[in-house]
Coordinates of C-alpha atoms and ligand atoms in Angstrom, one line a residue:
X1 CA 110.9 118.4 69.3
X2 CA 109.7 115.3 71.2
X3 CA 106.1 114.5 72.1
X4 CA 104.0 116.2 74.8
X5 CA 104.9 115.0 78.3
X6 CA 101.9 113.4 79.9
X7 CA 101.5 111.9 83.4
X8 CA 101.8 108.5 81.8
X9 CA 105.2 109.5 80.3
X10 CA 106.4 110.6 83.7
X11 CA 105.3 107.3 85.3
X12 CA 107.1 105.3 82.6
X13 CA 110.4 107.1 83.2
X14 CA 110.8 105.4 86.6
X15 CA 113.9 103.3 86.6
X16 CA 114.7 104.3 83.0
X17 CA 115.4 108.0 82.8
X18 CA 115.8 110.7 85.4
X19 CA 112.9 113.3 85.5
X20 CA 113.7 117.0 85.3
X21 CA 111.4 119.5 87.0
X22 CA 111.6 123.3 87.8
X23 CA 109.2 125.9 89.0
X24 CA 107.7 128.4 86.6
X25 CA 105.4 131.4 87.4
X26 CA 105.1 133.3 84.1
X27 CA 105.0 133.0 80.3
X28 CA 108.6 133.8 79.3
X29 CA 110.1 131.6 81.9
X30 CA 107.7 128.7 81.0
X31 CA 108.7 129.1 77.3
X32 CA 112.4 129.1 78.2
X33 CA 112.1 125.9 80.4
X34 CA 109.9 124.2 77.8
X35 CA 112.4 124.8 75.1
X36 CA 115.2 123.5 77.4
X37 CA 113.3 120.2 77.5
X38 CA 112.4 120.3 81.2
X39 CA 109.8 117.6 81.8
X40 CA 107.7 119.2 84.5
X41 CA 106.9 122.9 85.0
X42 CA 105.5 123.3 88.6
X43 CA 103.6 126.4 89.2
X44 CA 104.5 126.3 92.8
X45 CA 102.8 128.2 95.6
X46 CA 106.4 129.3 96.2
X47 CA 105.3 132.0 93.8
X48 CA 104.2 133.7 97.1
X49 CA 107.6 134.1 98.6
X50 CA 109.6 134.0 95.4
X51 CA 107.8 136.6 93.3
X52 CA 104.8 138.1 95.2
X53 CA 106.8 139.3 98.3
X54 CA 105.0 137.2 100.9
X55 CA 106.9 135.9 103.8
X56 CA 105.8 132.3 103.1
X57 CA 103.4 130.4 100.9
X58 CA 100.4 130.6 103.2
X59 CA 98.8 133.9 101.9
X60 CA 98.7 132.6 98.3
X61 CA 95.1 132.4 97.0
X62 CA 93.3 130.3 94.4
X63 CA 92.9 133.3 92.2
X64 CA 96.6 134.2 92.4
X65 CA 97.5 130.6 91.6
X66 CA 95.1 130.5 88.6
X67 CA 96.5 133.8 87.3
X68 CA 100.1 132.3 87.2
X69 CA 99.0 128.8 86.0
X70 CA 97.3 130.4 83.0
X71 CA 100.5 132.4 82.2
X72 CA 102.6 129.3 82.4
X73 CA 100.2 127.4 80.2
X74 CA 100.5 130.1 77.5
X75 CA 104.3 129.7 77.5
X76 CA 104.5 126.0 77.5
X77 CA 104.0 123.3 74.8
X78 CA 105.7 120.0 75.5
X79 CA 106.3 120.2 79.3
X80 CA 103.8 118.9 81.8
X81 CA 102.2 121.8 83.7
X82 CA 101.5 121.0 87.4
X83 CA 99.5 123.5 89.5
X84 CA 100.2 123.7 93.2
X85 CA 97.0 123.8 95.4
X86 CA 97.4 126.7 97.8
X87 CA 96.9 126.5 101.6
X88 CA 93.3 125.9 102.7
X89 CA 92.1 125.3 99.2
X90 CA 91.8 121.5 99.9
X91 CA 91.9 118.9 102.6
X92 CA 91.2 120.2 106.1
X93 CA 90.9 123.7 104.8
X94 CA 87.9 123.0 102.5
X95 CA 85.1 120.4 102.3
X96 CA 85.5 117.5 99.9
X97 CA 83.4 119.0 97.1
X98 CA 85.2 122.4 97.3
X99 CA 88.6 120.7 97.3
X100 CA 87.7 118.7 94.2
X101 CA 86.2 121.8 92.5
X102 CA 89.3 123.8 93.3
X103 CA 91.6 121.1 91.8
X104 CA 89.4 120.9 88.8
X105 CA 89.6 124.7 88.2
X106 CA 93.3 124.4 87.6
X107 CA 92.6 122.0 84.7
X108 CA 89.5 123.5 83.4
X109 CA 90.3 127.2 83.7
X110 CA 94.0 127.2 84.1
X111 CA 94.9 124.6 81.5
X112 CA 97.2 122.7 83.9
X113 CA 97.7 119.0 83.3
X114 CA 97.8 118.0 87.0
X115 CA 97.7 119.4 90.5
X116 CA 100.0 119.0 93.5
X117 CA 98.9 118.6 97.1
X118 CA 101.0 118.6 100.3
X119 CA 100.1 115.9 102.7
X120 CA 100.4 112.2 103.7
X121 CA 98.0 109.4 104.7
X122 CA 95.3 111.9 105.8
X123 CA 94.8 113.2 102.3
X124 CA 95.1 109.9 100.5
X125 CA 91.3 109.4 100.3
X126 CA 90.8 112.8 98.7
X127 CA 93.6 112.1 96.2
X128 CA 91.9 108.9 95.2
X129 CA 88.7 110.8 94.5
X130 CA 90.4 113.4 92.4
X131 CA 92.2 110.7 90.4
X132 CA 88.9 108.8 90.0
X133 CA 87.3 111.7 88.2
X134 CA 90.3 112.5 86.0
X135 CA 92.4 114.9 87.9
X136 CA 96.0 113.7 88.0
X137 CA 97.7 114.4 91.3
X138 CA 101.3 114.8 92.3
X139 CA 101.9 114.1 96.0
X140 CA 104.3 116.1 98.3
X141 CA 105.6 114.8 101.6
X142 CA 108.6 115.5 103.9
X143 CA 109.0 119.1 104.6
X144 CA 105.6 120.6 103.8
X145 CA 106.0 124.5 103.6
X146 CA 102.3 125.0 104.1
X147 CA 102.7 123.5 107.6
X148 CA 105.5 125.9 108.6
X149 CA 103.5 127.2 111.6
X150 CA 103.2 123.7 112.9
X151 CA 106.8 122.6 112.0
X152 CA 108.4 125.8 113.3
X153 CA 111.3 125.6 110.8
X154 CA 112.3 124.6 107.3
X155 CA 114.7 121.9 108.6
X156 CA 114.9 118.4 107.1
X157 CA 112.2 115.9 108.2
X158 CA 112.3 112.2 108.8
X159 CA 115.7 111.9 110.4
X160 CA 114.3 109.9 113.3
X161 CA 113.0 106.4 112.8
X162 CA 109.4 107.1 113.9
X163 CA 109.0 110.0 111.5
X164 CA 110.8 108.1 108.7
X165 CA 108.3 105.2 109.2
X166 CA 105.4 107.6 109.0
X167 CA 106.8 109.1 105.7
X168 CA 107.2 105.6 104.2
X169 CA 103.6 104.9 105.2
X170 CA 102.4 108.1 103.6
X171 CA 104.3 107.4 100.4
X172 CA 102.7 104.0 100.2
X173 CA 99.2 105.4 100.9
X174 CA 99.6 108.1 98.2
X175 CA 100.9 105.5 95.7
X176 CA 97.9 103.4 96.5
X177 CA 95.6 106.4 96.1
X178 CA 96.9 106.9 92.5
X179 CA 99.4 109.8 92.5
X180 CA 101.5 109.8 89.3
X181 CA 104.6 111.1 91.1
X182 CA 105.6 112.1 94.6
X183 CA 107.7 115.1 95.7
X184 CA 110.0 114.3 98.6
X185 CA 111.2 117.6 100.2
X186 CA 114.2 117.8 102.5
X187 CA 114.4 114.2 103.8
X188 CA 117.5 112.2 104.3
X189 CA 119.1 110.6 101.1
X190 CA 118.8 107.1 102.6
X191 CA 115.1 107.5 103.4
X192 CA 114.5 108.9 99.9
X193 CA 116.2 105.8 98.5
X194 CA 113.9 103.5 100.6
X195 CA 110.7 105.4 99.5
X196 CA 111.8 105.4 95.9
X197 CA 112.3 101.6 96.0
X198 CA 109.0 101.1 97.9
X199 CA 106.6 102.8 95.6
X200 CA 105.6 102.3 91.9
X201 CA 105.6 105.9 90.9
X202 CA 108.6 108.2 90.4
X203 CA 109.9 110.3 93.3
X204 CA 110.9 113.8 92.6
X205 CA 113.4 115.1 95.2
X206 CA 114.1 118.6 96.4
X207 CA 116.9 118.5 98.9
X208 CA 116.4 114.7 99.2
X209 CA 119.5 113.4 97.6
X210 CA 120.6 111.5 94.5
X211 CA 118.5 108.4 94.8
X212 CA 115.2 110.0 93.7
X213 CA 113.8 109.3 90.2
X214 CA 113.9 113.0 89.4
X215 CA 114.8 116.4 90.8
X216 CA 113.0 119.7 91.2
X217 CA 114.3 123.1 92.3
X218 CA 113.0 126.6 92.3
X219 CA 114.2 128.2 89.1
X220 CA 114.9 131.6 90.7
X221 CA 117.3 129.8 93.1
X222 CA 119.4 128.1 90.4
X223 CA 119.6 131.2 88.4
X224 CA 120.4 133.5 91.3
X225 CA 117.4 135.7 90.6
X226 CA 115.9 137.6 93.5
X227 CA 117.0 138.4 97.0
X228 CA 115.8 135.3 98.8
X229 CA 118.4 133.2 100.6
X230 CA 118.8 129.6 99.3
X231 CA 119.0 126.3 101.2
X232 CA 122.2 124.4 101.1
X233 CA 120.9 121.8 98.6
X234 CA 120.5 124.4 95.9
X235 CA 123.2 124.5 93.2
X236 CA 123.6 128.0 91.7
X237 CA 124.2 127.9 88.0
X238 CA 124.1 131.6 87.4
X239 CA 124.2 134.9 89.3
X240 CA 121.6 136.6 87.1
X241 CA 120.9 139.2 89.8
X242 CA 124.3 140.8 89.4
X243 CA 124.0 140.8 85.6
X244 CA 120.6 142.4 85.8
X245 CA 121.7 145.0 88.4
X246 CA 124.7 146.0 86.2
X247 CA 122.5 146.3 83.1
X248 CA 120.0 148.5 85.0
X249 CA 122.7 150.7 86.5
X250 CA 124.2 151.2 83.0
X251 CA 120.8 152.2 81.6
X252 CA 120.2 154.7 84.4
X253 CA 123.7 156.2 83.9
X254 CA 123.0 156.4 80.1
X255 CA 119.7 158.2 80.7
X256 CA 121.3 160.6 83.3
X257 CA 124.2 161.6 81.1
X258 CA 122.0 161.9 77.9
X259 CA 123.6 158.9 76.3
X260 CA 120.2 157.2 75.8
X261 CA 118.4 157.4 73.5
X262 CA 120.6 158.1 70.5
X263 CA 118.9 159.6 67.3
X264 CA 118.9 156.1 65.8
X265 CA 116.8 154.9 68.7
X266 CA 114.0 157.3 67.9
X267 CA 111.6 158.0 65.0
X268 CA 112.1 160.7 62.3
X269 CA 109.5 162.9 60.8
X270 CA 109.9 163.7 57.1
X271 CA 111.2 167.2 56.4
X272 CA 108.1 167.9 54.2
X273 CA 105.8 167.2 57.2
X274 CA 107.9 169.3 59.5
X275 CA 107.6 172.3 57.3
X276 CA 104.8 174.5 58.4
X277 CA 104.4 172.7 61.7
X278 CA 103.7 175.3 64.3
Ligands
KIV301 O1 106.0 125.5 95.7 C1 107.1 124.9 95.3 O2 107.9 125.5 94.6 C2 107.2 123.5 95.7 C3 108.6 122.8 95.5 C4 108.4 121.3 95.4 C5 109.6 123.3 94.6 O3 106.3 122.9 96.1

């Protein structure tokens, strides 16, 4: 197995080797992705809508995120574990000291290697402070799901020149602030190419085309796990839902008809012990 992936390794991959990233929320999935040589395991706040049954990512709390980050840490070895900072745990939602403390908790208590923050130029000074004290930060611009109430939809961002320019400016500010990588969510391919060329650190695209330095998707989406609909940029590699549903139906039918368990799937008591048992 190759060496532990660090934030420095991720930076060095820019222009040399494409970076692979997927979401992970629990120990077995983290172990599977780690063994499959995925570079970055993001414990996304998408845990809210993907596994916790929330409508969006906004209700997710620090404690819920920490719980999942710890589980992912226990399952991973080589991959870089990045913890997503939930809505209101940083930036405008918390004062500077609290924001930094919250970020630090993911490293200190959760065992994460880095944190991810949604936001552009406005959060660049906070990012610089986190980086300064040793908390590696991954940026996230474009479609920012935590701003869904402001955006009104999960549509692509940056299709108009003004918005595209603002995104380029944000990317440069975050690069300057010291992020080690930048997630570009749902922006046009051509704009992603411009940003990728304009900054020193790798861009990790989600629905942002082929010119990014790496790609990230929600693992449940590529495996077809769960009932959530998927955006058009997702490629489905498996329909695990159908496989699981068929297996569960077969189990239920075996139990109902008395086909499970068989004598071999139980424990026997020695005859000598049975004798005299009242
Ligand atoms: O929470 C999440 O899953 C994300 C994406 C970038 C995949 O932020």
